[in-house]
PDB file of C-alpha atoms and ligand atoms in Angstrom:
ATOM      1  CA  MET A  58       0.048  -0.066  -0.005  1.00 96.00           C
ATOM      2  CA  LEU A  59       1.152   3.655  -0.770  1.00 97.00           C
ATOM      3  CA  ILE A  60      -0.362   7.023  -0.852  1.00 97.00           C
ATOM      4  CA  LEU A  61       1.707   9.769  -2.575  1.00 98.00           C
ATOM      5  CA  THR A  62       0.596  13.501  -2.662  1.00 98.00           C
ATOM      6  CA  ASN A  63       2.350  16.834  -3.620  1.00 96.00           C
ATOM      7  CA  ASN A  64       3.068  19.512  -0.691  1.00 93.00           C
ATOM      8  CA  GLU A  65      -0.374  20.824  -0.999  1.00 93.00           C
ATOM      9  CA  GLY A  66      -1.900  17.653  -0.137  1.00 96.00           C
ATOM     10  CA  LYS A  67      -0.167  17.574   3.258  1.00 95.00           C
ATOM     11  CA  SER A  68      -3.567  18.251   5.203  1.00 96.00           C
ATOM     12  CA  GLY A  69      -5.161  15.124   3.578  1.00 97.00           C
ATOM     13  CA  ILE A  70      -2.449  12.543   3.453  1.00 97.00           C
ATOM     14  CA  GLY A  71      -2.778  11.533   7.210  1.00 97.00           C
ATOM     15  CA  GLU A  72      -6.538  10.599   6.743  1.00 97.00           C
ATOM     16  CA  THR A  73      -5.942   8.797   3.423  1.00 97.00           C
ATOM     17  CA  ALA A  74      -3.231   6.789   4.943  1.00 97.00           C
ATOM     18  CA  ARG A  75      -5.338   5.958   7.877  1.00 97.00           C
ATOM     19  CA  LEU A  76      -8.119   4.938   5.453  1.00 97.00           C
ATOM     20  CA  LEU A  77      -5.810   2.734   3.275  1.00 97.00           C
ATOM     21  CA  GLN A  78      -4.480   1.024   6.464  1.00 96.00           C
ATOM     22  CA  ALA A  79      -8.155   0.368   7.478  1.00 96.00           C
ATOM     23  CA  GLY A  80      -8.526  -1.588   4.135  1.00 96.00           C
ATOM     24  CA  ALA A  81     -10.391   1.335   2.232  1.00 97.00           C
ATOM     25  CA  ALA A  82     -10.429   1.254  -1.566  1.00 98.00           C
ATOM     26  CA  GLY A  83      -7.794   3.635  -3.067  1.00 98.00           C
ATOM     27  CA  LEU A  84     -10.437   5.945  -4.532  1.00 98.00           C
ATOM     28  CA  ASP A  85     -12.317   6.210  -1.264  1.00 98.00           C
ATOM     29  CA  ALA A  86      -9.117   7.378   0.421  1.00 98.00           C
ATOM     30  CA  ILE A  87      -8.158   9.650  -2.049  1.00 98.00           C
ATOM     31  CA  GLU A  88     -11.592  11.477  -2.210  1.00 98.00           C
ATOM     32  CA  ALA A  89     -11.512  11.826   1.678  1.00 98.00           C
ATOM     33  CA  GLY A  90      -7.956  13.006   1.531  1.00 98.00           C
ATOM     34  CA  VAL A  91      -8.612  15.608  -1.278  1.00 98.00           C
ATOM     35  CA  ARG A  92     -11.794  16.891   0.485  1.00 98.00           C
ATOM     36  CA  LEU A  93      -9.596  17.860   3.461  1.00 98.00           C
ATOM     37  CA  VAL A  94      -7.274  19.897   1.118  1.00 97.00           C
ATOM     38  CA  GLU A  95     -10.339  21.449  -0.556  1.00 98.00           C
ATOM     39  CA  ASP A  96     -11.347  22.687   3.091  1.00 97.00           C
ATOM     40  CA  ASP A  97      -7.953  23.879   4.065  1.00 95.00           C
ATOM     41  CA  GLU A  98      -8.082  27.622   3.659  1.00 92.00           C
ATOM     42  CA  THR A  99      -4.348  27.978   3.754  1.00 90.00           C
ATOM     43  CA  VAL A 100      -4.157  26.207   0.405  1.00 91.00           C
ATOM     44  CA  ARG A 101      -4.756  29.051  -2.061  1.00 89.00           C
ATOM     45  CA  THR A 102      -4.974  27.076  -5.176  1.00 91.00           C
ATOM     46  CA  VAL A 103      -7.374  24.396  -4.236  1.00 95.00           C
ATOM     47  CA  GLY A 104     -11.160  24.566  -3.255  1.00 95.00           C
ATOM     48  CA  ARG A 105     -12.455  27.361  -1.059  1.00 93.00           C
ATOM     49  CA  CYS A 106     -10.095  30.217  -1.044  1.00 91.00           C
ATOM     50  CA  GLY A 107      -8.379  29.191  -4.232  1.00 91.00           C
ATOM     51  CA  TRP A 108      -7.313  32.358  -6.258  1.00 90.00           C
ATOM     52  CA  PRO A 109      -9.995  33.788  -8.642  1.00 92.00           C
ATOM     53  CA  ASN A 110     -10.056  34.145 -12.344  1.00 93.00           C
ATOM     54  CA  LEU A 111      -9.643  37.575 -14.134  1.00 94.00           C
ATOM     55  CA  LEU A 112     -13.351  38.145 -13.475  1.00 96.00           C
ATOM     56  CA  GLY A 113     -12.805  37.568  -9.695  1.00 95.00           C
ATOM     57  CA  GLU A 114     -14.721  34.424  -9.692  1.00 97.00           C
ATOM     58  CA  VAL A 115     -13.390  31.075  -8.421  1.00 97.00           C
ATOM     59  CA  GLU A 116     -13.671  28.116 -10.891  1.00 97.00           C
ATOM     60  CA  LEU A 117     -12.663  24.777  -9.720  1.00 98.00           C
ATOM     61  CA  ASP A 118     -11.314  21.602 -11.566  1.00 98.00           C
ATOM     62  CA  ALA A 119     -10.999  18.002 -10.424  1.00 98.00           C
ATOM     63  CA  SER A 120     -10.771  14.475 -11.416  1.00 98.00           C
ATOM     64  CA  VAL A 121     -10.668  11.045 -10.258  1.00 98.00           C
ATOM     65  CA  MET A 122      -9.467   7.758 -12.182  1.00 98.00           C
ATOM     66  CA  ASP A 123     -10.051   4.235 -11.218  1.00 98.00           C
ATOM     67  CA  GLY A 124      -7.033   2.168 -12.643  1.00 98.00           C
ATOM     68  CA  ASP A 125      -8.830  -1.231 -12.488  1.00 98.00           C
ATOM     69  CA  THR A 126     -11.872  -0.202 -14.723  1.00 98.00           C
ATOM     70  CA  LEU A 127     -10.159   2.952 -16.342  1.00 98.00           C
ATOM     71  CA  ARG A 128     -13.242   4.643 -15.586  1.00 98.00           C
ATOM     72  CA  THR A 129     -12.682   8.663 -14.967  1.00 98.00           C
ATOM     73  CA  GLY A 130     -14.785  11.420 -13.544  1.00 98.00           C
ATOM     74  CA  ALA A 131     -13.694  15.038 -14.391  1.00 98.00           C
ATOM     75  CA  ILE A 132     -15.170  18.320 -13.551  1.00 98.00           C
ATOM     76  CA  GLY A 133     -14.033  21.693 -15.137  1.00 98.00           C
ATOM     77  CA  GLY A 134     -14.933  25.340 -14.329  1.00 98.00           C
ATOM     78  CA  LEU A 135     -17.237  24.514 -11.316  1.00 98.00           C
ATOM     79  CA  LYS A 136     -18.564  27.552  -9.617  1.00 98.00           C
ATOM     80  CA  GLY A 137     -20.056  27.734  -6.254  1.00 98.00           C
ATOM     81  CA  PHE A 138     -19.466  24.141  -4.844  1.00 98.00           C
ATOM     82  CA  LEU A 139     -16.918  23.078  -2.039  1.00 98.00           C
ATOM     83  CA  HIS A 140     -15.882  19.758  -3.184  1.00 98.00           C
ATOM     84  CA  PRO A 141     -15.234  19.389  -6.855  1.00 98.00           C
ATOM     85  CA  VAL A 142     -13.697  15.960  -6.175  1.00 98.00           C
ATOM     86  CA  SER A 143     -16.702  14.525  -4.823  1.00 98.00           C
ATOM     87  CA  VAL A 144     -18.697  15.703  -7.908  1.00 98.00           C
ATOM     88  CA  ALA A 145     -16.131  14.277 -10.025  1.00 98.00           C
ATOM     89  CA  ARG A 146     -16.363  10.879  -8.124  1.00 98.00           C
ATOM     90  CA  GLN A 147     -20.235  10.903  -8.444  1.00 98.00           C
ATOM     91  CA  LEU A 148     -19.862  11.541 -12.110  1.00 98.00           C
ATOM     92  CA  LEU A 149     -17.785   8.503 -12.418  1.00 98.00           C
ATOM     93  CA  GLN A 150     -20.249   6.441 -10.627  1.00 98.00           C
ATOM     94  CA  ARG A 151     -23.628   7.707 -12.030  1.00 98.00           C
ATOM     95  CA  LEU A 152     -23.082   9.022 -15.485  1.00 98.00           C
ATOM     96  CA  PRO A 153     -22.192   7.595 -18.918  1.00 98.00           C
ATOM     97  CA  HIS A 154     -19.826  10.450 -19.196  1.00 98.00           C
ATOM     98  CA  GLU A 155     -16.188  11.291 -18.347  1.00 98.00           C
ATOM     99  CA  LEU A 156     -16.061  15.163 -18.067  1.00 98.00           C
ATOM    100  CA  LEU A 157     -18.648  17.826 -17.408  1.00 98.00           C
ATOM    101  CA  ILE A 158     -17.808  21.523 -17.463  1.00 98.00           C
ATOM    102  CA  GLY A 159     -19.426  24.927 -16.256  1.00 98.00           C
ATOM    103  CA  GLU A 160     -23.176  25.131 -16.082  1.00 98.00           C
ATOM    104  CA  GLY A 161     -23.591  21.431 -16.796  1.00 98.00           C
ATOM    105  CA  ALA A 162     -21.200  20.384 -13.871  1.00 98.00           C
ATOM    106  CA  ALA A 163     -23.067  22.918 -11.593  1.00 98.00           C
ATOM    107  CA  HIS A 164     -26.424  21.541 -12.598  1.00 98.00           C
ATOM    108  CA  PHE A 165     -25.156  17.953 -11.884  1.00 98.00           C
ATOM    109  CA  ALA A 166     -23.585  19.145  -8.580  1.00 98.00           C
ATOM    110  CA  ARG A 167     -26.916  20.560  -7.584  1.00 98.00           C
ATOM    111  CA  GLU A 168     -28.742  17.516  -8.668  1.00 98.00           C
ATOM    112  CA  ILE A 169     -26.708  15.187  -6.384  1.00 98.00           C
ATOM    113  CA  GLY A 170     -26.982  17.328  -3.519  1.00 98.00           C
ATOM    114  CA  ALA A 171     -23.263  18.604  -3.409  1.00 98.00           C
ATOM    115  CA  GLU A 172     -22.318  21.219  -0.826  1.00 98.00           C
ATOM    116  CA  ALA A 173     -22.739  24.680  -2.147  1.00 98.00           C
ATOM    117  CA  GLY A 174     -20.727  27.717  -0.563  1.00 97.00           C
ATOM    118  CA  ASP A 175     -18.788  30.814  -1.265  1.00 96.00           C
ATOM    119  CA  LEU A 176     -15.363  30.062  -2.530  1.00 96.00           C
ATOM    120  CA  MET A 177     -13.972  33.495  -1.937  1.00 95.00           C
ATOM    121  CA  ASP A 178     -12.647  34.834   1.393  1.00 93.00           C
ATOM    122  CA  GLU A 179     -11.770  38.389   2.232  1.00 93.00           C
ATOM    123  CA  ARG A 180      -8.213  37.824   1.274  1.00 89.00           C
ATOM    124  CA  SER A 181      -9.028  36.729  -2.192  1.00 91.00           C
ATOM    125  CA  ARG A 182     -11.575  39.597  -2.701  1.00 93.00           C
ATOM    126  CA  SER A 183      -9.105  42.234  -1.685  1.00 92.00           C
ATOM    127  CA  ALA A 184      -6.191  40.711  -3.758  1.00 90.00           C
ATOM    128  CA  TRP A 185      -8.533  40.685  -6.853  1.00 92.00           C
ATOM    129  CA  ARG A 186      -9.557  44.287  -6.184  1.00 93.00           C
ATOM    130  CA  ARG A 187      -6.063  45.540  -5.801  1.00 91.00           C
ATOM    131  CA  TRP A 188      -5.204  43.829  -8.996  1.00 90.00           C
ATOM    132  CA  PHE A 189      -8.134  45.456 -10.680  1.00 93.00           C
ATOM    133  CA  LEU A 190      -7.525  48.976  -9.411  1.00 93.00           C
ATOM    134  CA  ALA A 191      -3.879  48.786 -10.410  1.00 89.00           C
ATOM    135  CA  GLU A 192      -3.825  46.834 -13.736  1.00 89.00           C
ATOM    136  CA  VAL A 193      -7.260  47.511 -15.368  1.00 93.00           C
ATOM    137  CA  THR A 194      -7.372  50.663 -17.410  1.00 95.00           C
ATOM    138  CA  GLN A 195      -9.904  53.317 -16.341  1.00 97.00           C
ATOM    139  CA  ALA A 196     -11.756  52.849 -19.592  1.00 97.00           C
ATOM    140  CA  ASP A 197     -12.143  49.097 -19.029  1.00 97.00           C
ATOM    141  CA  GLN A 198     -13.148  49.774 -15.344  1.00 97.00           C
ATOM    142  CA  GLN A 199     -16.071  51.638 -16.581  1.00 97.00           C
ATOM    143  CA  THR A 200     -17.366  48.938 -18.676  1.00 97.00           C
ATOM    144  CA  TRP A 201     -16.138  45.926 -16.806  1.00 96.00           C
ATOM    145  CA  PRO A 202     -16.782  42.975 -17.405  1.00 95.00           C
ATOM    146  CA  ASP A 203     -17.869  43.796 -20.857  1.00 96.00           C
ATOM    147  CA  VAL A 204     -14.140  44.227 -22.083  1.00 96.00           C
ATOM    148  CA  ALA A 205     -11.390  42.413 -24.146  1.00 95.00           C
ATOM    149  CA  LEU A 206      -9.693  40.225 -21.220  1.00 93.00           C
ATOM    150  CA  GLU A 207      -6.908  39.085 -23.673  1.00 90.00           C
ATOM    151  CA  LYS A 208      -4.383  41.710 -22.651  1.00 86.00           C
ATOM    152  CA  TYR A 209      -4.890  41.149 -19.113  1.00 87.00           C
ATOM    153  CA  CYS A 210      -4.698  37.298 -19.326  1.00 82.00           C
ATOM    154  CA  HIS A 211      -1.231  37.579 -20.815  1.00 75.00           C
ATOM    155  CA  ASN A 212       0.110  39.418 -17.768  1.00 71.00           C
ATOM    156  CA  ALA A 213      -1.691  37.458 -15.219  1.00 68.00           C
ATOM    157  CA  ILE A 214       0.417  34.645 -13.549  1.00 63.00           C
ATOM    158  CA  ASP A 215      -0.451  32.487 -10.723  1.00 59.00           C
ATOM    159  CA  PRO A 216       0.743  34.382  -7.445  1.00 52.00           C
ATOM    160  CA  GLU A 217       1.839  31.334  -5.855  1.00 56.00           C
ATOM    161  CA  ILE A 218       3.360  29.572  -8.822  1.00 56.00           C
ATOM    162  CA  GLY A 219       4.703  26.295  -8.141  1.00 52.00           C
ATOM    163  CA  ARG A 220       2.551  25.679  -5.213  1.00 59.00           C
ATOM    164  CA  ASP A 221      -0.739  24.915  -6.924  1.00 78.00           C
ATOM    165  CA  THR A 222      -3.077  21.997  -7.186  1.00 92.00           C
ATOM    166  CA  THR A 223      -3.244  18.960  -5.207  1.00 97.00           C
ATOM    167  CA  VAL A 224      -2.737  15.415  -6.739  1.00 98.00           C
ATOM    168  CA  PHE A 225      -3.003  12.181  -4.997  1.00 98.00           C
ATOM    169  CA  LEU A 226      -2.043   8.669  -6.223  1.00 98.00           C
ATOM    170  CA  ALA A 227      -2.750   5.439  -4.317  1.00 98.00           C
ATOM    171  CA  LEU A 228      -1.834   1.742  -4.364  1.00 98.00           C
ATOM    172  CA  ASP A 229      -4.336  -0.012  -1.906  1.00 98.00           C
ATOM    173  CA  ALA A 230      -4.473  -3.468  -0.480  1.00 96.00           C
ATOM    174  CA  ASN A 231      -6.124  -4.901  -3.392  1.00 97.00           C
ATOM    175  CA  GLY A 232      -3.119  -3.810  -5.668  1.00 97.00           C
ATOM    176  CA  SER A 233      -5.387  -1.212  -7.376  1.00 98.00           C
ATOM    177  CA  LEU A 234      -4.007   2.057  -8.509  1.00 98.00           C
ATOM    178  CA  SER A 235      -5.934   5.206  -8.534  1.00 98.00           C
ATOM    179  CA  SER A 236      -5.644   8.950  -8.949  1.00 98.00           C
ATOM    180  CA  GLY A 237      -7.279  12.287  -7.868  1.00 98.00           C
ATOM    181  CA  THR A 238      -6.763  15.898  -8.647  1.00 98.00           C
ATOM    182  CA  SER A 239      -8.337  19.304  -7.356  1.00 98.00           C
ATOM    183  CA  THR A 240      -7.457  22.861  -8.112  1.00 97.00           C
ATOM    184  CA  SER A 241      -8.731  26.376  -8.558  1.00 95.00           C
ATOM    185  CA  GLY A 242      -6.177  26.418 -11.466  1.00 92.00           C
ATOM    186  CA  TRP A 243      -4.069  29.483 -12.523  1.00 89.00           C
ATOM    187  CA  GLY A 244      -4.793  32.531 -10.636  1.00 88.00           C
ATOM    188  CA  TRP A 245      -6.208  35.218 -12.629  1.00 89.00           C
ATOM    189  CA  LYS A 246      -6.818  32.795 -15.537  1.00 91.00           C
ATOM    190  CA  TYR A 247      -9.071  33.633 -18.294  1.00 93.00           C
ATOM    191  CA  PRO A 248     -12.706  32.526 -17.645  1.00 96.00           C
ATOM    192  CA  GLY A 249     -13.278  29.143 -18.783  1.00 97.00           C
ATOM    193  CA  ARG A 250      -9.523  28.117 -18.899  1.00 95.00           C
ATOM    194  CA  LEU A 251      -9.070  24.431 -18.044  1.00 96.00           C
ATOM    195  CA  GLY A 252      -5.742  23.304 -16.681  1.00 95.00           C
ATOM    196  CA  ASP A 253      -4.424  19.678 -16.723  1.00 97.00           C
ATOM    197  CA  SER A 254      -6.403  18.751 -13.513  1.00 98.00           C
ATOM    198  CA  PRO A 255      -9.707  17.581 -15.306  1.00 98.00           C
ATOM    199  CA  VAL A 256      -7.811  16.586 -18.397  1.00 98.00           C
ATOM    200  CA  ILE A 257      -7.267  12.772 -17.991  1.00 98.00           C
ATOM    201  CA  GLY A 258      -3.931  11.774 -19.662  1.00 98.00           C
ATOM    202  CA  ALA A 259      -2.425  15.068 -19.091  1.00 98.00           C
ATOM    203  CA  GLY A 260      -2.724  15.947 -15.508  1.00 98.00           C
ATOM    204  CA  SER A 261      -3.561  12.483 -14.275  1.00 98.00           C
ATOM    205  CA  TYR A 262      -3.744   8.798 -15.287  1.00 98.00           C
ATOM    206  CA  ALA A 263      -4.064   5.488 -13.494  1.00 98.00           C
ATOM    207  CA  ASP A 264      -3.802   1.895 -14.796  1.00 98.00           C
ATOM    208  CA  SER A 265      -3.537  -0.656 -12.228  1.00 98.00           C
ATOM    209  CA  ARG A 266      -1.594  -3.068 -14.611  1.00 98.00           C
ATOM    210  CA  TYR A 267       1.333  -0.640 -14.944  1.00 98.00           C
ATOM    211  CA  GLY A 268       1.191   2.619 -12.746  1.00 98.00           C
ATOM    212  CA  ALA A 269      -0.334   5.931 -12.155  1.00 98.00           C
ATOM    213  CA  CYS A 270       0.858   9.514 -12.753  1.00 98.00           C
ATOM    214  CA  ALA A 271      -0.260  13.035 -11.706  1.00 98.00           C
ATOM    215  CA  CYS A 272       1.152  16.486 -12.544  1.00 97.00           C
ATOM    216  CA  THR A 273       1.194  19.991 -10.793  1.00 95.00           C
ATOM    217  CA  GLY A 274       2.428  23.279 -12.341  1.00 91.00           C
ATOM    218  CA  ALA A 275       1.039  24.882 -15.425  1.00 90.00           C
ATOM    219  CA  GLY A 276      -1.304  22.519 -16.922  1.00 94.00           C
ATOM    220  CA  GLU A 277      -0.747  23.969 -20.423  1.00 93.00           C
ATOM    221  CA  MET A 278       2.571  22.258 -20.578  1.00 94.00           C
ATOM    222  CA  THR A 279       1.290  18.689 -19.621  1.00 97.00           C
ATOM    223  CA  ILE A 280      -1.737  19.064 -21.923  1.00 97.00           C
ATOM    224  CA  ARG A 281       0.797  19.708 -24.774  1.00 97.00           C
ATOM    225  CA  ALA A 282       2.845  16.888 -23.813  1.00 98.00           C
ATOM    226  CA  GLY A 283       0.256  14.344 -22.628  1.00 98.00           C
ATOM    227  CA  THR A 284       2.354  13.735 -19.857  1.00 98.00           C
ATOM    228  CA  ALA A 285       0.366  11.468 -17.314  1.00 98.00           C
ATOM    229  CA  ARG A 286      -0.750   9.005 -19.923  1.00 98.00           C
ATOM    230  CA  ALA A 287       2.749   9.280 -21.446  1.00 98.00           C
ATOM    231  CA  VAL A 288       4.443   8.187 -18.247  1.00 98.00           C
ATOM    232  CA  VAL A 289       2.011   5.266 -17.694  1.00 98.00           C
ATOM    233  CA  LEU A 290       2.479   4.273 -21.306  1.00 98.00           C
ATOM    234  CA  TYR A 291       6.318   4.271 -20.976  1.00 98.00           C
ATOM    235  CA  MET A 292       6.066   1.999 -17.899  1.00 98.00           C
ATOM    236  CA  LYS A 293       3.632  -0.281 -20.059  1.00 98.00           C
ATOM    237  CA  MET A 294       6.518  -0.315 -22.581  1.00 98.00           C
ATOM    238  CA  GLY A 295       8.961  -1.875 -19.948  1.00 98.00           C
ATOM    239  CA  MET A 296      10.568   1.250 -18.464  1.00 98.00           C
ATOM    240  CA  SER A 297      10.907   1.802 -14.705  1.00 98.00           C
ATOM    241  CA  VAL A 298       9.035   4.536 -13.026  1.00 98.00           C
ATOM    242  CA  GLU A 299      12.231   6.618 -12.953  1.00 98.00           C
ATOM    243  CA  GLN A 300      13.150   5.996 -16.658  1.00 98.00           C
ATOM    244  CA  ALA A 301       9.284   6.708 -17.543  1.00 98.00           C
ATOM    245  CA  VAL A 302       9.315  10.011 -15.730  1.00 98.00           C
ATOM    246  CA  ALA A 303      12.892  11.075 -17.249  1.00 98.00           C
ATOM    247  CA  GLU A 304      11.214  10.186 -20.706  1.00 98.00           C
ATOM    248  CA  ALA A 305       8.370  12.496 -20.011  1.00 98.00           C
ATOM    249  CA  VAL A 306      10.605  15.239 -18.993  1.00 98.00           C
ATOM    250  CA  GLU A 307      12.471  14.721 -22.327  1.00 97.00           C
ATOM    251  CA  ASP A 308       9.198  14.964 -24.045  1.00 97.00           C
ATOM    252  CA  MET A 309       8.833  18.440 -22.393  1.00 95.00           C
ATOM    253  CA  ARG A 310      12.175  19.904 -23.738  1.00 94.00           C
ATOM    254  CA  ALA A 311      10.449  19.919 -27.092  1.00 94.00           C
ATOM    255  CA  LEU A 312       7.689  22.434 -25.981  1.00 94.00           C
ATOM    256  CA  LYS A 313       8.691  25.799 -27.148  1.00 91.00           C
ATOM    257  CA  GLY A 314       7.298  28.675 -25.244  1.00 86.00           C
ATOM    258  CA  GLY A 315       4.978  28.528 -22.163  1.00 85.00           C
ATOM    259  CA  LEU A 316       5.543  28.233 -18.425  1.00 83.00           C
ATOM    260  CA  ILE A 317       7.726  25.215 -17.865  1.00 84.00           C
ATOM    261  CA  SER A 318       9.171  25.998 -14.460  1.00 83.00           C
ATOM    262  CA  ARG A 319       7.740  23.930 -11.511  1.00 84.00           C
ATOM    263  CA  VAL A 320       5.837  21.435 -13.577  1.00 92.00           C
ATOM    264  CA  THR A 321       6.200  18.559 -11.427  1.00 95.00           C
ATOM    265  CA  ILE A 322       5.554  14.893 -12.420  1.00 98.00           C
ATOM    266  CA  HIS A 323       4.392  12.529  -9.603  1.00 98.00           C
ATOM    267  CA  ALA A 324       4.368   8.773 -10.530  1.00 98.00           C
ATOM    268  CA  VAL A 325       4.162   5.377  -8.892  1.00 98.00           C
ATOM    269  CA  ASP A 326       4.322   1.842 -10.528  1.00 98.00           C
ATOM    270  CA  LYS A 327       2.238  -1.004  -9.894  1.00 98.00           C
ATOM    271  CA  HIS A 328       4.821  -2.530  -7.354  1.00 97.00           C
ATOM    272  CA  GLY A 329       4.933   0.683  -5.076  1.00 97.00           C
ATOM    273  CA  ASN A 330       8.044   2.273  -6.555  1.00 98.00           C
ATOM    274  CA  HIS A 331       7.770   5.993  -7.079  1.00 98.00           C
ATOM    275  CA  GLN A 332       9.356   9.135  -8.536  1.00 98.00           C
ATOM    276  CA  VAL A 333       8.546  12.760  -8.252  1.00 98.00           C
ATOM    277  CA  THR A 334      10.641  15.009 -10.457  1.00 97.00           C
ATOM    278  CA  ALA A 335      10.185  18.865 -10.473  1.00 95.00           C
ATOM    279  CA  VAL A 336      11.340  20.893 -13.633  1.00 93.00           C
ATOM    280  CA  ASN A 337      13.407  24.004 -12.535  1.00 89.00           C
ATOM    281  CA  GLY A 338      12.059  23.019  -8.974  1.00 86.00           C
ATOM    282  CA  LEU A 339      13.160  24.748  -5.921  1.00 84.00           C
ATOM    283  CA  PRO A 340      14.839  22.936  -2.912  1.00 83.00           C
ATOM    284  CA  GLU A 341      11.876  23.305  -1.093  1.00 82.00           C
ATOM    285  CA  ASN A 342       9.746  21.367  -3.530  1.00 87.00           C
ATOM    286  CA  HIS A 343       8.395  18.389  -1.420  1.00 93.00           C
ATOM    287  CA  TYR A 344       6.087  15.749  -1.848  1.00 97.00           C
ATOM    288  CA  TRP A 345       4.439  13.597   0.914  1.00 98.00           C
ATOM    289  CA  LEU A 346       4.454   9.805   0.961  1.00 98.00           C
ATOM    290  CA  TRP A 347       3.250   6.984   3.153  1.00 98.00           C
ATOM    291  CA  LYS A 348       3.842   3.417   2.576  1.00 96.00           C
ATOM    292  CA  GLU A 349       3.016   0.174   4.434  1.00 92.00           C
ATOM    293  CA  GLY A 350       5.366  -0.032   7.275  1.00 92.00           C
ATOM    294  CA  MET A 351       5.798   3.741   7.882  1.00 95.00           C
ATOM    295  CA  ALA A 352       4.401   5.089  11.124  1.00 95.00           C
ATOM    296  CA  ALA A 353       3.402   8.348   9.583  1.00 96.00           C
ATOM    297  CA  PRO A 354       3.445  10.191   6.269  1.00 97.00           C
ATOM    298  CA  GLU A 355       6.892  11.868   5.572  1.00 97.00           C
ATOM    299  CA  ALA A 356       8.076  14.667   3.347  1.00 97.00           C
ATOM    300  CA  PHE A 357      10.793  14.061   0.923  1.00 97.00           C
ATOM    301  CA  PRO A 358      12.486  16.573  -1.621  1.00 96.00           C
ATOM    302  CA  ALA A 359      11.394  16.235  -5.274  1.00 96.00           C
ATOM    303  CA  HIS A 360      14.227  15.264  -7.795  1.00 96.00           C
ATOM    304  CA  ILE A 361      14.940  18.592  -9.916  1.00 95.00           C
ATOM    305  CA  VAL A 362      15.716  18.740 -13.482  1.00 95.00           C
ATOM    306  CA  SER A 363      16.389  21.868 -15.654  1.00 92.00           C
ATOM    307  CA  ILE A 364      14.596  22.936 -18.819  1.00 91.00           C
ATOM    308  CA  SER A 365      15.060  26.573 -19.982  1.00 85.00           C
ATOM    309  CA  ASP A 366      12.220  28.554 -19.354  1.00 76.00           C
ATOM    310  CA  ASP A 367      11.518  31.422 -21.916  1.00 66.00           C
ATOM    311  CA  GLU A 368       8.511  33.009 -20.172  1.00 65.00           C
ATOM    312  CA  PRO A 369       9.083  36.633 -18.869  1.00 55.00           C
ATOM    313  CA  GLN A 370       9.291  36.564 -15.018  1.00 55.00           C
ATOM    314  CA  LYS A 371       8.478  40.340 -14.451  1.00 50.00           C
ATOM    315  CA  LYS A 372       4.833  40.270 -13.998  1.00 56.00           C
ATOM    316  CA  ARG A 373       4.708  36.996 -11.732  1.00 58.00           C
ATOM    317  CA  VAL A 374       6.283  39.211  -9.056  1.00 50.00           C
ATOM    318  CA  ALA A 375       3.507  41.889  -9.505  1.00 51.00           C
ATOM    319  CA  MET A 376       0.627  39.403  -8.992  1.00 63.00           C
ATOM    320  CA  THR A 377       2.563  38.076  -5.849  1.00 65.00           C
ATOM    321  CA  VAL A 378       2.256  41.447  -4.414  1.00 67.00           C
ATOM    322  CA  TYR A 379      -1.525  41.763  -4.810  1.00 75.00           C
ATOM    323  CA  ALA A 380      -2.072  38.463  -3.273  1.00 70.00           C
ATOM    324  CA  GLN A 381      -0.152  39.529  -0.028  1.00 65.00           C
TER     325      GLN A 381
HETATM  326  N1  LIG B1373      -2.068  22.047 -12.914  1.00 95.08           N
HETATM  327  C1  LIG B1373      -3.200  22.679 -12.488  1.00 95.08           C
HETATM  328  C2  LIG B1373      -3.525  23.781 -13.559  1.00 95.08           C
HETATM  329  O1  LIG B1373      -2.771  23.907 -14.436  1.00 95.08           O
HETATM  330  O2  LIG B1373      -4.566  24.338 -13.524  1.00 95.08           O
END
């Protein structure tokens, strides 16, 4: 048995490990753990208190995947509900679909009685307001939100870049692999932007025959490289989990333009071996792991690799200031 999560999953891994030890199915344990992270108001990129989009609205993405059946449930751009991971899980269990977005996702959430709530807190509201007053032209402020958002979207960068999203991978007592993701996505994103968290094959993938993978960082990059599915496929073709992740990093070297720094690939194989690699990561980039035999989950540093990043850095600092 094994449970692996990124640093943002810290508040959920204890419960997830406890449930796995008690014999729970991996997906049940993952859902319980991700819900705790979605409730954790100190995590500004998942669930309630996640940073808003350009219009000052929080849009949540989440997914789950069952590695035994290869069934998935994914939700994109969900507004007004506290636990997108549970909506994704119910989608997997109840609908003949794999992905719901926006209004349709909200309709389904209401239909199943998912818990509704205000996703913004005072800190998010005032950060967005500071950005609006400082960055939006007087003319656009007058007609807001009926303005062309494109120019703002290019400058808007997640204020907590590299500390985004939560991802969980589990290997349960039955040998089943599963994955779960949840995020508010890129802070100040263009409304409707989906990252990789709800895109199965990019931000996550689980196949109990081979392995599972989930990614954090700018989802644009893992969507372009098809990273999570690629890692599992490389394992299917005979690579070890370390080799599979290294090959997926090589795939990323071909991506020209975009925000590559801090994309982090988390992967496990069916035997419980694991690899976590952060592109241009910082020494503080950690992941959390619990394995059978460990008294409690522990944090470990991610393996760091370098890829040249040609995105301008300047505005990222400005967004961080608005978020103080
Ligand atoms: N990795 C999460 C996102 O890009 O939204």
